[in-house]
Amino acid sequence: GAGHSLALAADGSVWSWGHGGEGRLGHGDDQNQLLPKKVEAIAGQRAIAVSAGSGHSIAITVDGAVWSWGFGGGGRLGHGDGQNQQLPMKIEALAGQCVVAVSAGGSHSL
């Protein structure tokens, strides 16, 4: 990402660190993290893929659900608005779909 990083551990936990602006780290605030920190908001979910975009982050969980957080400008988070999300939020528009890959870009998501 632009100033932040994500890691996916073997147990499915998601970790983030770096620049925390707009909530892109998923810890409920916009604080920077100098060391990797577990994204506790989705700790009960087993992630299978993650992607760090310019100011946002995306994860897929084993059930095919997609979660996004961070800068929401232009609708890049997929929640139907342009609001920032400081915690991971399930993309309801993809409910019922078994998503297998995601990519967070500079100002969009695939």
PDB file of C-alpha atoms in Angstrom:
ATOM      1  CA  GLY A   1       0.000   0.000   0.000  1.00  0.00           C
ATOM      2  CA  ALA A   2       0.916   3.649   0.123  1.00  0.00           C
ATOM      3  CA  GLY A   3       2.708   3.778   3.445  1.00  0.00           C
ATOM      4  CA  HIS A   4       1.188   0.673   4.996  1.00  0.00           C
ATOM      5  CA  SER A   5       1.612  -3.086   4.813  1.00  0.00           C
ATOM      6  CA  LEU A   6      -0.537  -6.161   5.427  1.00  0.00           C
ATOM      7  CA  ALA A   7       0.478  -9.711   6.268  1.00  0.00           C
ATOM      8  CA  LEU A   8      -1.576 -12.885   6.274  1.00  0.00           C
ATOM      9  CA  ALA A   9      -0.454 -15.451   8.851  1.00  0.00           C
ATOM     10  CA  ALA A  10      -0.792 -19.217   8.402  1.00  0.00           C
ATOM     11  CA  ASP A  11      -3.612 -19.263  10.973  1.00  0.00           C
ATOM     12  CA  GLY A  12      -5.651 -16.799   8.864  1.00  0.00           C
ATOM     13  CA  SER A  13      -5.024 -13.774  11.054  1.00  0.00           C
ATOM     14  CA  VAL A  14      -4.400 -10.408   9.396  1.00  0.00           C
ATOM     15  CA  TRP A  15      -1.631  -8.081  10.573  1.00  0.00           C
ATOM     16  CA  SER A  16      -1.000  -4.463   9.592  1.00  0.00           C
ATOM     17  CA  TRP A  17       1.591  -1.772  10.199  1.00  0.00           C
ATOM     18  CA  GLY A  18       2.821   1.554   8.878  1.00  0.00           C
ATOM     19  CA  HIS A  19       0.855   4.756   8.229  1.00  0.00           C
ATOM     20  CA  GLY A  20      -2.555   4.584   9.879  1.00  0.00           C
ATOM     21  CA  GLY A  21      -4.302   7.539   8.227  1.00  0.00           C
ATOM     22  CA  GLU A  22      -8.000   7.129   7.380  1.00  0.00           C
ATOM     23  CA  GLY A  23      -8.110   3.889   9.381  1.00  0.00           C
ATOM     24  CA  ARG A  24      -6.247   1.912   6.695  1.00  0.00           C
ATOM     25  CA  LEU A  25      -4.668  -0.365   9.326  1.00  0.00           C
ATOM     26  CA  GLY A  26      -8.036  -1.532  10.661  1.00  0.00           C
ATOM     27  CA  HIS A  27      -7.361  -0.921  14.355  1.00  0.00           C
ATOM     28  CA  GLY A  28     -10.209   1.544  14.950  1.00  0.00           C
ATOM     29  CA  ASP A  29      -8.059   4.672  14.807  1.00  0.00           C
ATOM     30  CA  ASP A  30      -5.663   6.505  12.514  1.00  0.00           C
ATOM     31  CA  GLN A  31      -2.515   5.898  14.542  1.00  0.00           C
ATOM     32  CA  ASN A  32       0.695   4.766  12.881  1.00  0.00           C
ATOM     33  CA  GLN A  33       2.048   1.354  13.886  1.00  0.00           C
ATOM     34  CA  LEU A  34       5.797   0.814  13.890  1.00  0.00           C
ATOM     35  CA  LEU A  35       5.419  -2.948  14.385  1.00  0.00           C
ATOM     36  CA  PRO A  36       2.931  -5.448  12.925  1.00  0.00           C
ATOM     37  CA  LYS A  37      -0.305  -5.537  14.934  1.00  0.00           C
ATOM     38  CA  LYS A  38      -3.138  -8.062  14.597  1.00  0.00           C
ATOM     39  CA  VAL A  39      -6.363  -6.691  13.098  1.00  0.00           C
ATOM     40  CA  GLU A  40      -8.567  -7.769  16.001  1.00  0.00           C
ATOM     41  CA  ALA A  41     -11.884  -6.767  14.388  1.00  0.00           C
ATOM     42  CA  ILE A  42     -11.716  -9.811  12.093  1.00  0.00           C
ATOM     43  CA  ALA A  43      -9.777 -12.082  14.447  1.00  0.00           C
ATOM     44  CA  GLY A  44     -12.724 -14.516  14.554  1.00  0.00           C
ATOM     45  CA  GLN A  45     -12.613 -14.904  10.774  1.00  0.00           C
ATOM     46  CA  ARG A  46      -9.978 -16.927   8.890  1.00  0.00           C
ATOM     47  CA  ALA A  47      -8.617 -14.745   6.083  1.00  0.00           C
ATOM     48  CA  ILE A  48      -7.312 -16.369   2.899  1.00  0.00           C
ATOM     49  CA  ALA A  49      -6.181 -13.247   0.997  1.00  0.00           C
ATOM     50  CA  VAL A  50      -5.300  -9.616   1.719  1.00  0.00           C
ATOM     51  CA  SER A  51      -4.437  -6.580  -0.382  1.00  0.00           C
ATOM     52  CA  ALA A  52      -3.177  -3.122   0.576  1.00  0.00           C
ATOM     53  CA  GLY A  53      -4.220  -0.193  -1.625  1.00  0.00           C
ATOM     54  CA  SER A  54      -3.236   3.434  -1.607  1.00  0.00           C
ATOM     55  CA  GLY A  55      -5.283   4.298   1.482  1.00  0.00           C
ATOM     56  CA  HIS A  56      -7.418   1.231   2.030  1.00  0.00           C
ATOM     57  CA  SER A  57      -7.185  -2.484   2.726  1.00  0.00           C
ATOM     58  CA  ILE A  58      -9.183  -5.569   1.722  1.00  0.00           C
ATOM     59  CA  ALA A  59      -9.379  -9.129   3.026  1.00  0.00           C
ATOM     60  CA  ILE A  60     -11.222 -12.248   1.912  1.00  0.00           C
ATOM     61  CA  THR A  61     -12.275 -14.758   4.547  1.00  0.00           C
ATOM     62  CA  VAL A  62     -12.549 -18.516   4.091  1.00  0.00           C
ATOM     63  CA  ASP A  63     -16.336 -18.251   3.631  1.00  0.00           C
ATOM     64  CA  GLY A  64     -15.813 -16.028   0.556  1.00  0.00           C
ATOM     65  CA  ALA A  65     -16.810 -12.806   2.307  1.00  0.00           C
ATOM     66  CA  VAL A  66     -14.914  -9.607   1.484  1.00  0.00           C
ATOM     67  CA  TRP A  67     -13.982  -7.067   4.142  1.00  0.00           C
ATOM     68  CA  SER A  68     -12.645  -3.560   3.500  1.00  0.00           C
ATOM     69  CA  TRP A  69     -11.438  -0.642   5.584  1.00  0.00           C
ATOM     70  CA  GLY A  70      -9.597   2.650   5.354  1.00  0.00           C
ATOM     71  CA  PHE A  71     -10.151   5.579   2.972  1.00  0.00           C
ATOM     72  CA  GLY A  72     -13.576   5.349   1.342  1.00  0.00           C
ATOM     73  CA  GLY A  73     -13.353   8.204  -1.179  1.00  0.00           C
ATOM     74  CA  GLY A  74     -14.878   7.450  -4.558  1.00  0.00           C
ATOM     75  CA  GLY A  75     -16.617   4.371  -3.173  1.00  0.00           C
ATOM     76  CA  ARG A  76     -13.449   2.264  -3.260  1.00  0.00           C
ATOM     77  CA  LEU A  77     -14.496   0.291  -0.141  1.00  0.00           C
ATOM     78  CA  GLY A  78     -17.664  -1.035  -1.777  1.00  0.00           C
ATOM     79  CA  HIS A  79     -20.090  -0.004   0.963  1.00  0.00           C
ATOM     80  CA  GLY A  80     -22.243   2.270  -1.203  1.00  0.00           C
ATOM     81  CA  ASP A  81     -20.834   5.521   0.135  1.00  0.00           C
ATOM     82  CA  GLY A  82     -17.578   7.444   0.368  1.00  0.00           C
ATOM     83  CA  GLN A  83     -17.138   7.107   4.109  1.00  0.00           C
ATOM     84  CA  ASN A  84     -13.868   6.055   5.712  1.00  0.00           C
ATOM     85  CA  GLN A  85     -13.964   2.874   7.805  1.00  0.00           C
ATOM     86  CA  GLN A  86     -11.536   2.538  10.705  1.00  0.00           C
ATOM     87  CA  LEU A  87     -12.487  -1.107  11.275  1.00  0.00           C
ATOM     88  CA  PRO A  88     -12.989  -3.910   8.748  1.00  0.00           C
ATOM     89  CA  MET A  89     -16.540  -3.947   7.403  1.00  0.00           C
ATOM     90  CA  LYS A  90     -18.100  -6.738   5.345  1.00  0.00           C
ATOM     91  CA  ILE A  91     -19.054  -5.695   1.804  1.00  0.00           C
ATOM     92  CA  GLU A  92     -22.748  -6.601   1.847  1.00  0.00           C
ATOM     93  CA  ALA A  93     -23.177  -6.121  -1.915  1.00  0.00           C
ATOM     94  CA  LEU A  94     -21.072  -9.276  -2.368  1.00  0.00           C
ATOM     95  CA  ALA A  95     -23.069 -11.358   0.142  1.00  0.00           C
ATOM     96  CA  GLY A  96     -23.794 -14.786  -1.292  1.00  0.00           C
ATOM     97  CA  GLN A  97     -20.841 -14.617  -3.672  1.00  0.00           C
ATOM     98  CA  CYS A  98     -17.800 -16.775  -3.059  1.00  0.00           C
ATOM     99  CA  VAL A  99     -15.039 -14.291  -3.851  1.00  0.00           C
ATOM    100  CA  VAL A 100     -11.626 -15.891  -4.416  1.00  0.00           C
ATOM    101  CA  ALA A 101      -9.348 -12.916  -5.237  1.00  0.00           C
ATOM    102  CA  VAL A 102      -9.141  -9.182  -4.568  1.00  0.00           C
ATOM    103  CA  SER A 103      -6.803  -6.351  -5.469  1.00  0.00           C
ATOM    104  CA  ALA A 104      -6.726  -2.921  -3.824  1.00  0.00           C
ATOM    105  CA  GLY A 105      -5.466  -0.260  -6.220  1.00  0.00           C
ATOM    106  CA  GLY A 106      -4.598   3.395  -5.940  1.00  0.00           C
ATOM    107  CA  SER A 107      -8.194   4.614  -5.974  1.00  0.00           C
ATOM    108  CA  HIS A 108     -10.224   1.499  -6.723  1.00  0.00           C
ATOM    109  CA  SER A 109     -10.630  -2.169  -5.823  1.00  0.00           C
ATOM    110  CA  LEU A 110     -11.060  -5.307  -7.925  1.00  0.00           C
TER     111      LEU A 110
END
